[in-house]
PDB file of C-alpha atoms in Angstrom:
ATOM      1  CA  UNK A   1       0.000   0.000   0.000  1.00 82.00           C
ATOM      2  CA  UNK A   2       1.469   3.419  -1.109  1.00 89.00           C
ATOM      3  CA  UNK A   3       0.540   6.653  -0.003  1.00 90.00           C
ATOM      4  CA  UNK A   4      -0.420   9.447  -2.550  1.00 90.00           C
ATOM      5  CA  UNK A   5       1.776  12.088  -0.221  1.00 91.00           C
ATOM      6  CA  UNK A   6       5.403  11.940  -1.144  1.00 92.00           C
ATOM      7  CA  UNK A   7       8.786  13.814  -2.123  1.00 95.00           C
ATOM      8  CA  UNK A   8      12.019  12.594  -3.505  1.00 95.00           C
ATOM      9  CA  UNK A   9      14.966  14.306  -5.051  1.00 96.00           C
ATOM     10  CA  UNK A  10      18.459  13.318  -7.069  1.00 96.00           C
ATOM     11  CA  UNK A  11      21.674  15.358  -7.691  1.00 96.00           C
ATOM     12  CA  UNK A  12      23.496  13.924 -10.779  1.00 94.00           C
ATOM     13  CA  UNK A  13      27.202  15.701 -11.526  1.00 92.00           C
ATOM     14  CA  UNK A  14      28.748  14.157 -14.912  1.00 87.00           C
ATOM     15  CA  UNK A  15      31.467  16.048 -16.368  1.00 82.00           C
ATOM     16  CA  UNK A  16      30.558  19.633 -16.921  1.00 81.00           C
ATOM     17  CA  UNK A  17      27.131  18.514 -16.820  1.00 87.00           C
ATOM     18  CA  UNK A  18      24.662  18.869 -13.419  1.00 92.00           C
ATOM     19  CA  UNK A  19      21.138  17.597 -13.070  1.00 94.00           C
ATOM     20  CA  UNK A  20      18.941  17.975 -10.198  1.00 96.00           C
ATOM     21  CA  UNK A  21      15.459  16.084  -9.493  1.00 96.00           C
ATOM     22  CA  UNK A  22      12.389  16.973  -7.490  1.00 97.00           C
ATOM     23  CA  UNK A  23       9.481  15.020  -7.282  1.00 96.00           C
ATOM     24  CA  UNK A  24       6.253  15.577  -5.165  1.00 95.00           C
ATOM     25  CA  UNK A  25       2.985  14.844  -4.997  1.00 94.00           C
ATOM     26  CA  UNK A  26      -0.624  15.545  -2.700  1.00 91.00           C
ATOM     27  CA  UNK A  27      -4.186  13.428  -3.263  1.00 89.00           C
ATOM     28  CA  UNK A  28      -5.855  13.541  -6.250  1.00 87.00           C
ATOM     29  CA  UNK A  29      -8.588  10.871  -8.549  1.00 85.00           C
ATOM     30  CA  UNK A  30      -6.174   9.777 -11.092  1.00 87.00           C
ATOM     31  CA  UNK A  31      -2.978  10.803 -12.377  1.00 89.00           C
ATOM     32  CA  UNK A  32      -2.155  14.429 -13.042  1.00 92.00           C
ATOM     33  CA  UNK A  33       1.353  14.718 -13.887  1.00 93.00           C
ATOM     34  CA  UNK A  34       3.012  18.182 -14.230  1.00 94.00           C
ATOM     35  CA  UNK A  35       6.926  18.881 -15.986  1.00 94.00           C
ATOM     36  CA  UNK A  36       8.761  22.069 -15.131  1.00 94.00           C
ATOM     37  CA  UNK A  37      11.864  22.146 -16.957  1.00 92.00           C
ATOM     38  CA  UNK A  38      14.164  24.139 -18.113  1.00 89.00           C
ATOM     39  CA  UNK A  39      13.158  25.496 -22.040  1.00 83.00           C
ATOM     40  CA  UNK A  40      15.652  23.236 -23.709  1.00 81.00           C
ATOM     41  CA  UNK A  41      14.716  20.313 -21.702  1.00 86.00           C
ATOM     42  CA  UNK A  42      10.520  20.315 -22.588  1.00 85.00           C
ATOM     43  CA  UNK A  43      11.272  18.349 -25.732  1.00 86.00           C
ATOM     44  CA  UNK A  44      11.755  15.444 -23.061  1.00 91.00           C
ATOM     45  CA  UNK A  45       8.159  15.680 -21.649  1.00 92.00           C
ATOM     46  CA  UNK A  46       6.412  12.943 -22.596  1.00 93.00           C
ATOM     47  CA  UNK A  47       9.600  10.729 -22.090  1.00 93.00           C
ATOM     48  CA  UNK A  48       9.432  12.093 -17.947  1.00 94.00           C
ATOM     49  CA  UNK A  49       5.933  11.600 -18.008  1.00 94.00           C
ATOM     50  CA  UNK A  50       5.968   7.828 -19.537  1.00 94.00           C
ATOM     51  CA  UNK A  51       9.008   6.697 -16.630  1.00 94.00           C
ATOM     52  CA  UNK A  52       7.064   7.851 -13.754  1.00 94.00           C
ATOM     53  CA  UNK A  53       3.931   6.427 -15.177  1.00 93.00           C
ATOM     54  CA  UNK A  54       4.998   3.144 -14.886  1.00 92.00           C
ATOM     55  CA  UNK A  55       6.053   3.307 -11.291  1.00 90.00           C
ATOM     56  CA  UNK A  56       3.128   5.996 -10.078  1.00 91.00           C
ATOM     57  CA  UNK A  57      -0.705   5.018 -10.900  1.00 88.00           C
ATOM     58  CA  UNK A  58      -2.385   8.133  -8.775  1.00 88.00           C
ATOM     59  CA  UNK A  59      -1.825  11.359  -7.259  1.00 90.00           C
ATOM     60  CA  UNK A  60      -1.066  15.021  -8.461  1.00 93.00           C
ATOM     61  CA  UNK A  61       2.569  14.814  -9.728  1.00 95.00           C
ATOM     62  CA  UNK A  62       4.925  17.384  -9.954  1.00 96.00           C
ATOM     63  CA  UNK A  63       8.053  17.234 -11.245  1.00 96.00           C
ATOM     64  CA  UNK A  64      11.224  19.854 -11.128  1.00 96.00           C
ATOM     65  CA  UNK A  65      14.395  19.156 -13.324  1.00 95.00           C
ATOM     66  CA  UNK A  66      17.158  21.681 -13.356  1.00 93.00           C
ATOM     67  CA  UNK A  67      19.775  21.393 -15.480  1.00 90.00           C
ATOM     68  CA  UNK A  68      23.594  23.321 -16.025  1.00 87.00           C
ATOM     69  CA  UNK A  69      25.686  22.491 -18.692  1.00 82.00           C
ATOM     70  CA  UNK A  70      29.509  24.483 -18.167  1.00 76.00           C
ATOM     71  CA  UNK A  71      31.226  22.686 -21.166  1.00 64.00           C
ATOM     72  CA  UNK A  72      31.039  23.331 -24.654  1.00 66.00           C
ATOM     73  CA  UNK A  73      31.246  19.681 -26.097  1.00 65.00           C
ATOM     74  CA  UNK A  74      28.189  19.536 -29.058  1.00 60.00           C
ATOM     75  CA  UNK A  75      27.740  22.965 -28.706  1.00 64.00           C
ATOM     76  CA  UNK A  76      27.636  24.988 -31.515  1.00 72.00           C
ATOM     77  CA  UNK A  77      26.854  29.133 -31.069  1.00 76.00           C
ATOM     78  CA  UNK A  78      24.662  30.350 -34.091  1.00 77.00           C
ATOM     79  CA  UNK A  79      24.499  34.249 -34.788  1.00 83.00           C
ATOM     80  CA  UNK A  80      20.831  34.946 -37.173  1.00 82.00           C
ATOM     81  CA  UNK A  81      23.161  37.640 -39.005  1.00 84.00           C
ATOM     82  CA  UNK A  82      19.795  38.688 -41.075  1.00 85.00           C
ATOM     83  CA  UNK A  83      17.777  39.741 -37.979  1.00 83.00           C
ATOM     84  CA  UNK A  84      21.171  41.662 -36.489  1.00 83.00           C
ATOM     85  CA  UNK A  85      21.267  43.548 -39.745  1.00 84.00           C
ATOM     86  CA  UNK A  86      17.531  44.336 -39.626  1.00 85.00           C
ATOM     87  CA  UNK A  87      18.326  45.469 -35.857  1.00 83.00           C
ATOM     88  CA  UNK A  88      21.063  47.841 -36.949  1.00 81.00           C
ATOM     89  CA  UNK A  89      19.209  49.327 -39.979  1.00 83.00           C
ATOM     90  CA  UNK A  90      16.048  50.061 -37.510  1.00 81.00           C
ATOM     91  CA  UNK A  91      17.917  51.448 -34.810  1.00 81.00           C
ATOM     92  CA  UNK A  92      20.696  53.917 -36.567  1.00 82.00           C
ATOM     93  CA  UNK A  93      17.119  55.050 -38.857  1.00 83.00           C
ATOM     94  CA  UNK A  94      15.807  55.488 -35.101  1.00 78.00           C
ATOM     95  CA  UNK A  95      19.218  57.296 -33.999  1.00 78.00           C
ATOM     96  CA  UNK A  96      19.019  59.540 -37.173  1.00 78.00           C
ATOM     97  CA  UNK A  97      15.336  60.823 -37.026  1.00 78.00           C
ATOM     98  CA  UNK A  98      15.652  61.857 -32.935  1.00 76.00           C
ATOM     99  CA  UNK A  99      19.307  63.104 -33.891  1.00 73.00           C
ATOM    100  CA  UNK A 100      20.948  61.032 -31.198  1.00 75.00           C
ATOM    101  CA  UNK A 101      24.600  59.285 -31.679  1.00 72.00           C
ATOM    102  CA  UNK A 102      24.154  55.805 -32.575  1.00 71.00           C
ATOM    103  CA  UNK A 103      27.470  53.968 -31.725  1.00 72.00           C
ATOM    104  CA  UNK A 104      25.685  50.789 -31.322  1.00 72.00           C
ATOM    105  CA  UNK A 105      28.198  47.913 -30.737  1.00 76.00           C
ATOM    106  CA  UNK A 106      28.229  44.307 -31.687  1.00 76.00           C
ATOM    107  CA  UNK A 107      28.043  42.981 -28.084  1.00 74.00           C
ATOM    108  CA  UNK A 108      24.966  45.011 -27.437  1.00 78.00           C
ATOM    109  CA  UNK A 109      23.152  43.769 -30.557  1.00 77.00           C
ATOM    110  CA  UNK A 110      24.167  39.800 -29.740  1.00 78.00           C
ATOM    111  CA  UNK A 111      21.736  40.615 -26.868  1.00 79.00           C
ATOM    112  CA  UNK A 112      18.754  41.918 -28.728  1.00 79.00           C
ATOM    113  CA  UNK A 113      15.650  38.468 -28.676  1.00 82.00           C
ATOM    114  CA  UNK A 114      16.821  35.637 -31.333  1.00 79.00           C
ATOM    115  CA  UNK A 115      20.406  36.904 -32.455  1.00 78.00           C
ATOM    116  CA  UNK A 116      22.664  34.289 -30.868  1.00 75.00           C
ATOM    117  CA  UNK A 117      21.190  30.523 -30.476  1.00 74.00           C
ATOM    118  CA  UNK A 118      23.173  27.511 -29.221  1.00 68.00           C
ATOM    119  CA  UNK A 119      22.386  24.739 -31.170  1.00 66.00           C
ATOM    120  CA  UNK A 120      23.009  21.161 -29.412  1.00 62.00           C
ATOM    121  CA  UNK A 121      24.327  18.084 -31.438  1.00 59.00           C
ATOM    122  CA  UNK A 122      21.162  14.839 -32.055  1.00 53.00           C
ATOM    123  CA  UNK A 123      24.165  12.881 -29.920  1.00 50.00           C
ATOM    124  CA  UNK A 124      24.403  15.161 -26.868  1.00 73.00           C
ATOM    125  CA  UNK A 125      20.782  15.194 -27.094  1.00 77.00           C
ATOM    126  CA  UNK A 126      20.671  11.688 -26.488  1.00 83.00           C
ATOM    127  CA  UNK A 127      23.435  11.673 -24.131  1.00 85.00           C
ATOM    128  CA  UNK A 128      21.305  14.427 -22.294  1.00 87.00           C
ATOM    129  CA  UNK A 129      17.988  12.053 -22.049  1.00 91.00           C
ATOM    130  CA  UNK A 130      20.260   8.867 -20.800  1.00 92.00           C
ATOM    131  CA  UNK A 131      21.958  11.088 -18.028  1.00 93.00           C
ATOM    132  CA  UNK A 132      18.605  12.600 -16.835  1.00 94.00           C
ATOM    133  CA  UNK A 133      16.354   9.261 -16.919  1.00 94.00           C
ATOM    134  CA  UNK A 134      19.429   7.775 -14.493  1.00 95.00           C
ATOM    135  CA  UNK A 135      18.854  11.155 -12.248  1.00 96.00           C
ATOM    136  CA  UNK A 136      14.912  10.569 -12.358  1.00 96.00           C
ATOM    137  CA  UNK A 137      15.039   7.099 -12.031  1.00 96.00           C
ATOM    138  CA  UNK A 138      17.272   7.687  -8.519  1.00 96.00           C
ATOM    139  CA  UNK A 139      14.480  10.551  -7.267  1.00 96.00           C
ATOM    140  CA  UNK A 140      12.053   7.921  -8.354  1.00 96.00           C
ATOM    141  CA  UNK A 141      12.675   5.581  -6.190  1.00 95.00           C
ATOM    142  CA  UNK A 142      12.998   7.768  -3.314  1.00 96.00           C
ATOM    143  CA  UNK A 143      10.072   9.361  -3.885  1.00 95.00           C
ATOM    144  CA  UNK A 144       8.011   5.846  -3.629  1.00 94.00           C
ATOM    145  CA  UNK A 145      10.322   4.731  -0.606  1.00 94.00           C
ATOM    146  CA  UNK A 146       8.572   7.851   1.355  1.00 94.00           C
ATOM    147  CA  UNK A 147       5.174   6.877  -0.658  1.00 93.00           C
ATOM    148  CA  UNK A 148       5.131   3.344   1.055  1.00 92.00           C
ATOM    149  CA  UNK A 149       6.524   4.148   4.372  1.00 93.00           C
ATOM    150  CA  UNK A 150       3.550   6.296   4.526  1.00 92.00           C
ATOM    151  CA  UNK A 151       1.397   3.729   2.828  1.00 90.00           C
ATOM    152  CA  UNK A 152       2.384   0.863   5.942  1.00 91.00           C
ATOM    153  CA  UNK A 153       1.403   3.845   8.696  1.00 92.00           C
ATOM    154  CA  UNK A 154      -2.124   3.872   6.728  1.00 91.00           C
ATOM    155  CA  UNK A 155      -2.292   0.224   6.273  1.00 91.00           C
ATOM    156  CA  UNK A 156      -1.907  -0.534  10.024  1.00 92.00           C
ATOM    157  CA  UNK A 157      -3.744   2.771  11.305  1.00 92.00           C
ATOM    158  CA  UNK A 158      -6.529   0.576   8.671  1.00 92.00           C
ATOM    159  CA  UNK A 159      -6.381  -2.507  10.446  1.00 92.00           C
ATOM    160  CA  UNK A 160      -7.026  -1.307  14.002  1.00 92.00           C
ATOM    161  CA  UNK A 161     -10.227   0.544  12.950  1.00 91.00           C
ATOM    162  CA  UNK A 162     -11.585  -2.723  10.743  1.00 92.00           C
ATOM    163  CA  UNK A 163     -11.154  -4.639  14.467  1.00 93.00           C
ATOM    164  CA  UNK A 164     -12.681  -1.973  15.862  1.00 92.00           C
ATOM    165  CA  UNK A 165     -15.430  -2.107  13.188  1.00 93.00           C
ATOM    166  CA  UNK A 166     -15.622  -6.053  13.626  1.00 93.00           C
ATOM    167  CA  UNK A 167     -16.186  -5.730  17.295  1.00 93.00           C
ATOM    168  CA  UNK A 168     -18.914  -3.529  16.659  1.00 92.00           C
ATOM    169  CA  UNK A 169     -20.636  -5.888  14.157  1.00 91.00           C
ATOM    170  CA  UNK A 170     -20.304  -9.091  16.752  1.00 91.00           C
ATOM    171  CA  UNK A 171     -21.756  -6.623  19.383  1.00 90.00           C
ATOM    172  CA  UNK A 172     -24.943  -5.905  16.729  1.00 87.00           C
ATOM    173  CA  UNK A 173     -25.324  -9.750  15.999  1.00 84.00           C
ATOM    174  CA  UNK A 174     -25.425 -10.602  19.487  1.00 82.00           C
ATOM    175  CA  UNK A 175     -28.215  -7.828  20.299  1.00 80.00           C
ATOM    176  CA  UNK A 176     -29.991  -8.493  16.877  1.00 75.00           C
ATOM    177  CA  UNK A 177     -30.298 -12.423  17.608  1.00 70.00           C
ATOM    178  CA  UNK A 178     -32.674 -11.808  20.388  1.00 66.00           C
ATOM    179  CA  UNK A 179     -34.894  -9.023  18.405  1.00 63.00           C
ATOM    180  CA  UNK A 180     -37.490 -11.447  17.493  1.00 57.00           C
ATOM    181  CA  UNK A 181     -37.069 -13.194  20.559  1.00 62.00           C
ATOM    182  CA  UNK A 182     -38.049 -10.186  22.750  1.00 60.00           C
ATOM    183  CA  UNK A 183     -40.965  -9.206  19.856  1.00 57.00           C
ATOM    184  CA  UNK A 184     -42.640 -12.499  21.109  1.00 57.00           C
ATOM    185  CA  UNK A 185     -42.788 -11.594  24.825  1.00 56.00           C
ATOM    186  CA  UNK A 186     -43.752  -8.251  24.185  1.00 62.00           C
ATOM    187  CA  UNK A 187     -46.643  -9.277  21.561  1.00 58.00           C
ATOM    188  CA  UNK A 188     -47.825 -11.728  23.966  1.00 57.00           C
ATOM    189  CA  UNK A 189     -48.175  -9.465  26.858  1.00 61.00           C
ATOM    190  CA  UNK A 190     -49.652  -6.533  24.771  1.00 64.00           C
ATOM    191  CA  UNK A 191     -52.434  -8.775  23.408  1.00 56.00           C
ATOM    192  CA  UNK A 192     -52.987 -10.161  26.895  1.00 58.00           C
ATOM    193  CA  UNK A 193     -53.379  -6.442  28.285  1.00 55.00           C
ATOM    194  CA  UNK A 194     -55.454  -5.538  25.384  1.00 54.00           C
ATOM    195  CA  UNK A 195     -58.257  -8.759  25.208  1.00 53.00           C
ATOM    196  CA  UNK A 196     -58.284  -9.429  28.873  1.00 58.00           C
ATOM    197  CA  UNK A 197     -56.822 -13.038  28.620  1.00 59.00           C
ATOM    198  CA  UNK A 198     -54.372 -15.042  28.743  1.00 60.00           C
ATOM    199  CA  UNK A 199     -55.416 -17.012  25.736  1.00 58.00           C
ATOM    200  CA  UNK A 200     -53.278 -16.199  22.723  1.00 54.00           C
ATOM    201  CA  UNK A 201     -53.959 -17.207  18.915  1.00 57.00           C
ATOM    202  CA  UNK A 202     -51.001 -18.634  18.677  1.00 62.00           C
ATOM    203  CA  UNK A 203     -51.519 -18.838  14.696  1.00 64.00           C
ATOM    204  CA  UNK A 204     -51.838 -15.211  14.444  1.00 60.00           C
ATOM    205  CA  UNK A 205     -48.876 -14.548  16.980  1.00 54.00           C
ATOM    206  CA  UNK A 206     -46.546 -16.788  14.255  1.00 59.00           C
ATOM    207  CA  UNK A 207     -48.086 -14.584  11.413  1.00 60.00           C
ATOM    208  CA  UNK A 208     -47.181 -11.349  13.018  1.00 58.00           C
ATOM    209  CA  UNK A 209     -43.831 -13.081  13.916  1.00 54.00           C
ATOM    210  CA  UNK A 210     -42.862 -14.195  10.604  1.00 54.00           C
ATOM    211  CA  UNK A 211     -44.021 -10.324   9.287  1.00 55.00           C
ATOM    212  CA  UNK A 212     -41.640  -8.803  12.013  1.00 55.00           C
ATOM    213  CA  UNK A 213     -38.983 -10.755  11.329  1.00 55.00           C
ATOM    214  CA  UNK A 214     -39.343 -10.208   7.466  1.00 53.00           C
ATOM    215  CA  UNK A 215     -39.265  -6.424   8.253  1.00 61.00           C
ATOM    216  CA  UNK A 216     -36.955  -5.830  10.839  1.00 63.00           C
ATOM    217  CA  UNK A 217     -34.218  -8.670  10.197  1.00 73.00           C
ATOM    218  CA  UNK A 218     -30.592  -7.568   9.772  1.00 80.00           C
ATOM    219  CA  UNK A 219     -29.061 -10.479   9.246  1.00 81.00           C
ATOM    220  CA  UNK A 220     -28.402 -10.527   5.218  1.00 84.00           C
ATOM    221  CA  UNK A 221     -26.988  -6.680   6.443  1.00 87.00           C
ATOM    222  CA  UNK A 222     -25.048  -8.129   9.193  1.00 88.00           C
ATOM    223  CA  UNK A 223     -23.693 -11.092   6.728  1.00 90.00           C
ATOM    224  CA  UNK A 224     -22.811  -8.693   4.216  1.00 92.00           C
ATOM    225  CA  UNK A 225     -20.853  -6.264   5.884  1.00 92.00           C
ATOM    226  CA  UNK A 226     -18.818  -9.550   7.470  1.00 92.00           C
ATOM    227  CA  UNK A 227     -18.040 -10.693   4.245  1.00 93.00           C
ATOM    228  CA  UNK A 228     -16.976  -6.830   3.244  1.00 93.00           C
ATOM    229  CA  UNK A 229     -14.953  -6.734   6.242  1.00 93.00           C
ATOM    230  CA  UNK A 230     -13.062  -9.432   5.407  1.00 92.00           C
ATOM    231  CA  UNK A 231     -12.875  -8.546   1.787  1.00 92.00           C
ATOM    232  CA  UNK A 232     -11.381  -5.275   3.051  1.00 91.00           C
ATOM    233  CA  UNK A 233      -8.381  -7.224   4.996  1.00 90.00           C
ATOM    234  CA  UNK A 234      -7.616  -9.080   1.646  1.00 90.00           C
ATOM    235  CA  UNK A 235      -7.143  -6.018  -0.139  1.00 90.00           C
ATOM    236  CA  UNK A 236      -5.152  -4.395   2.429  1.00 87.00           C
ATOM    237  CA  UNK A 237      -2.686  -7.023   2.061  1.00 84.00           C
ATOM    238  CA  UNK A 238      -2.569  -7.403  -1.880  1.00 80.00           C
ATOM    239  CA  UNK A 239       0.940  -5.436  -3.772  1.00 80.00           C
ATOM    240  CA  UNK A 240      -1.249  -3.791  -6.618  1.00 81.00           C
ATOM    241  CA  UNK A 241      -3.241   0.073  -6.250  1.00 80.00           C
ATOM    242  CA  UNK A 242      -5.904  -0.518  -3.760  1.00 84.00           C
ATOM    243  CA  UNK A 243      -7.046   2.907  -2.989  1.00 85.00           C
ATOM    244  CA  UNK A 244      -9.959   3.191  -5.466  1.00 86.00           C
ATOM    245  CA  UNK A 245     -11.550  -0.251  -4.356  1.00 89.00           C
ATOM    246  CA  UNK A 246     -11.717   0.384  -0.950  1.00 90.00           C
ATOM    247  CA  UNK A 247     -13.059   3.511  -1.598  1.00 90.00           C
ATOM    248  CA  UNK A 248     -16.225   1.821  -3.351  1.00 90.00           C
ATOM    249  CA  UNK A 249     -15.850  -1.034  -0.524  1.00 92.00           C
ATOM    250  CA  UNK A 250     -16.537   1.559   2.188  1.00 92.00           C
ATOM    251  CA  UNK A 251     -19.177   3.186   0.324  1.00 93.00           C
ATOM    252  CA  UNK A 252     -20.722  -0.416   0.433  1.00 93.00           C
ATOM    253  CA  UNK A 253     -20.464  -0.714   3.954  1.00 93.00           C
ATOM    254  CA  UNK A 254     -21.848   2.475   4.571  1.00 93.00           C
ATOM    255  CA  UNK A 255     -24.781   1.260   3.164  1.00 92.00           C
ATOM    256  CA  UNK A 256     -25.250  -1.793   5.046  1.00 91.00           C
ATOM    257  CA  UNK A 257     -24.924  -0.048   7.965  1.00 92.00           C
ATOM    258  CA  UNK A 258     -27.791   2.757   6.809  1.00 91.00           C
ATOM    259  CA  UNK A 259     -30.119   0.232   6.562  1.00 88.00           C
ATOM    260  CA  UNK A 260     -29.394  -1.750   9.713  1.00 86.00           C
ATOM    261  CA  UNK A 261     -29.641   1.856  11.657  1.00 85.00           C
ATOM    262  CA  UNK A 262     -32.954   2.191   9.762  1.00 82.00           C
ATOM    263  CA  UNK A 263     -34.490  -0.974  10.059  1.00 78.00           C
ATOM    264  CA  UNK A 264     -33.455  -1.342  14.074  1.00 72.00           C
ATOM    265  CA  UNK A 265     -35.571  -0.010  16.540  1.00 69.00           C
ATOM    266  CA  UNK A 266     -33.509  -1.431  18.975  1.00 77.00           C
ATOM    267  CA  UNK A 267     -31.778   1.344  21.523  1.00 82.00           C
ATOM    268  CA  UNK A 268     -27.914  -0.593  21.791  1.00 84.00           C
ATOM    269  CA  UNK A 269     -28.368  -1.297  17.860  1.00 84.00           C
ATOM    270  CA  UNK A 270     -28.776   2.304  17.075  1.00 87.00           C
ATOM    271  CA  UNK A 271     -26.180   3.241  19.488  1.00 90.00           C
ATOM    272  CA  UNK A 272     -23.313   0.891  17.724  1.00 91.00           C
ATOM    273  CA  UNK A 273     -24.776   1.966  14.229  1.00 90.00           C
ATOM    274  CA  UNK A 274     -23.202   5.463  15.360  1.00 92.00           C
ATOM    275  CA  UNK A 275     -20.489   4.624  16.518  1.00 92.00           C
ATOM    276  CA  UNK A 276     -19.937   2.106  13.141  1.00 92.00           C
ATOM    277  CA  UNK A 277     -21.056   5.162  10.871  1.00 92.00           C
ATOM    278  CA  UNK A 278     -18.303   7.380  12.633  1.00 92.00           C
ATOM    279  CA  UNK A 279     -15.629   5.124  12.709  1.00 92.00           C
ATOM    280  CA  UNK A 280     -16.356   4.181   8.794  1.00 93.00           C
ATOM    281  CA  UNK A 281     -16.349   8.074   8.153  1.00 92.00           C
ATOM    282  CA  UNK A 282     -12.303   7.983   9.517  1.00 90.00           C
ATOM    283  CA  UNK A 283     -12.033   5.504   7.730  1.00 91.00           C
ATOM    284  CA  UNK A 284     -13.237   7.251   4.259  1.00 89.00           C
ATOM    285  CA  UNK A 285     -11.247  10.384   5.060  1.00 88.00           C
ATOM    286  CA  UNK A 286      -8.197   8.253   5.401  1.00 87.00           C
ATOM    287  CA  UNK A 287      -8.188   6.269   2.524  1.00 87.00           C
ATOM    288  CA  UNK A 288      -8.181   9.594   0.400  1.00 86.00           C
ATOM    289  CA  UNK A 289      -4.671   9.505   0.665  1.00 86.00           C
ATOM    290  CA  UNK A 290      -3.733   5.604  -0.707  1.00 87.00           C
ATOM    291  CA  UNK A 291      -2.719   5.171  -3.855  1.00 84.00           C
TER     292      UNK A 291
END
């Protein structure tokens, strides 16, 4: 089990060459993965997003690359000689019609937008990709080290509330196995008070019985939310993503345990139905953070 909360980071050095990896990431419904880069590293986008896709299934991804380069190997410096021209034609025309000197020199026209470009060799470029997946990879894999440590702290926080939960469910049965039990005393003595005798159509008293029990029996309820109890421990234990399926397993028990609340009119029944309701309700806020 892996939580969605994590960070990890990776300092490469190779040569003149320096890379530096952030990754972090909060809660979110699927995965929402997010590249800042430096300009002349976007072209490697989908190639970032693709590597951490296949170790991360969920969670709002963000991911920080910095990179220096101090050497000049597959460099090559490119001066757009046509635009500098154009540059030095509009500004001396500029200079000439507000009569103002225009000693313009060549290191102050390199720095005018798109004069000098440094163009990168397809090798370096490659060389640049295979040095940066090793630096992700490394960041990677400290990122999901925090992700599972935090993912175990769930996964046993988890457990204690599903005993908790189970306790609560024996404590139901147990009330809910004398429900009908208690209906027959009661029914007796009411139609005693009411007719005067102690002469009971039994016949009727098993009609009303059988009616009661239809109506008021939780035990398919009770059965169910056993079964999605232990259902629950299974998939705590399994390697793969388990966050969205407990989400819809809780969901299910949150139903069960609306209709046993709704269908008891028992006092210690509605009273554990609570406590159930608000210890499911931790539970649902907590699982918004698995994987």
């Amino acid at each position: 089990m892996n939580s969605m909360t994590g960070f990890g980071r990776a300092k490469l050095e190779k040569d003149t060459r320096e890379y530096l990896v952030e990754i972090r990431s909060v809660n979110h419904k699927y995965a929402d993965i997010t590249v800042k880069a430096p300009r002349n590293l976007l072209y490697l986008e989908d190639k970032i997003r693709k590597v951490v896709l296949n170790k991360v299934s969920r969670g709002k991804i963000e991911i920080y690359i910095n990179y220096a380069n101090y050497g000049i190997e597959g460099k090559e410096v490119i001066i757009n000689k046509e635009l500098a021209k154009l540059y030095i034609k509009e500004l001396k025309s500029l200079a000439q019609e507000n009569e103002i000197p225009d000693g313009l020199r060549a290191s102050e026209i390199s720095k005018m937008p798109d004069i000098l470009n440094v163009q990168v060799e397809e090798e370096s470029l490659e060389m640049v990709w295979i040095e940066l997946s090793q630096c992700l990879e490394k960041a990677l894999d400290n990122f999901i080290e925090m992700r599972m440590a935090e993912g175990e702290k769930i996964k046993q926080d988890l457990k204690m509330r599903l005993q908790d939960i189970a306790k609560n469910v024996d404590e139901i049965s147990c009330f809910s196995t004398r429900l009908v039990e208690e209906y027959v005393v009661k029914l007796e003595e009411r139609i005693k008070e009411i007719l005067k005798t102690d002469i009971v159509d039994q016949t009727r008293l098993a009609q009303e019985i059988v009616i009661y029990s239809d109506k008021y029996s939780i035990e398919e309820e009770l059965t169910r939310l056993k079964s999605h109890i232990e259902q629950f421990n299974a998939i705590l234990n399994a390697k793969e993503p388990c966050g969205k399926k407990i989400d819809f397993l809780v969901q299910e028990m949150n139903r069960e345990t609306n209709t046993i609340g709704s269908k008891s009119g028992k006092l210690e029944i509605t009273n554990l139905v609570i406590e159930l309701k608000t210890r499911l309700e931790d539970i649902r806020e907590q699982i918004q953070n698995i994987e």
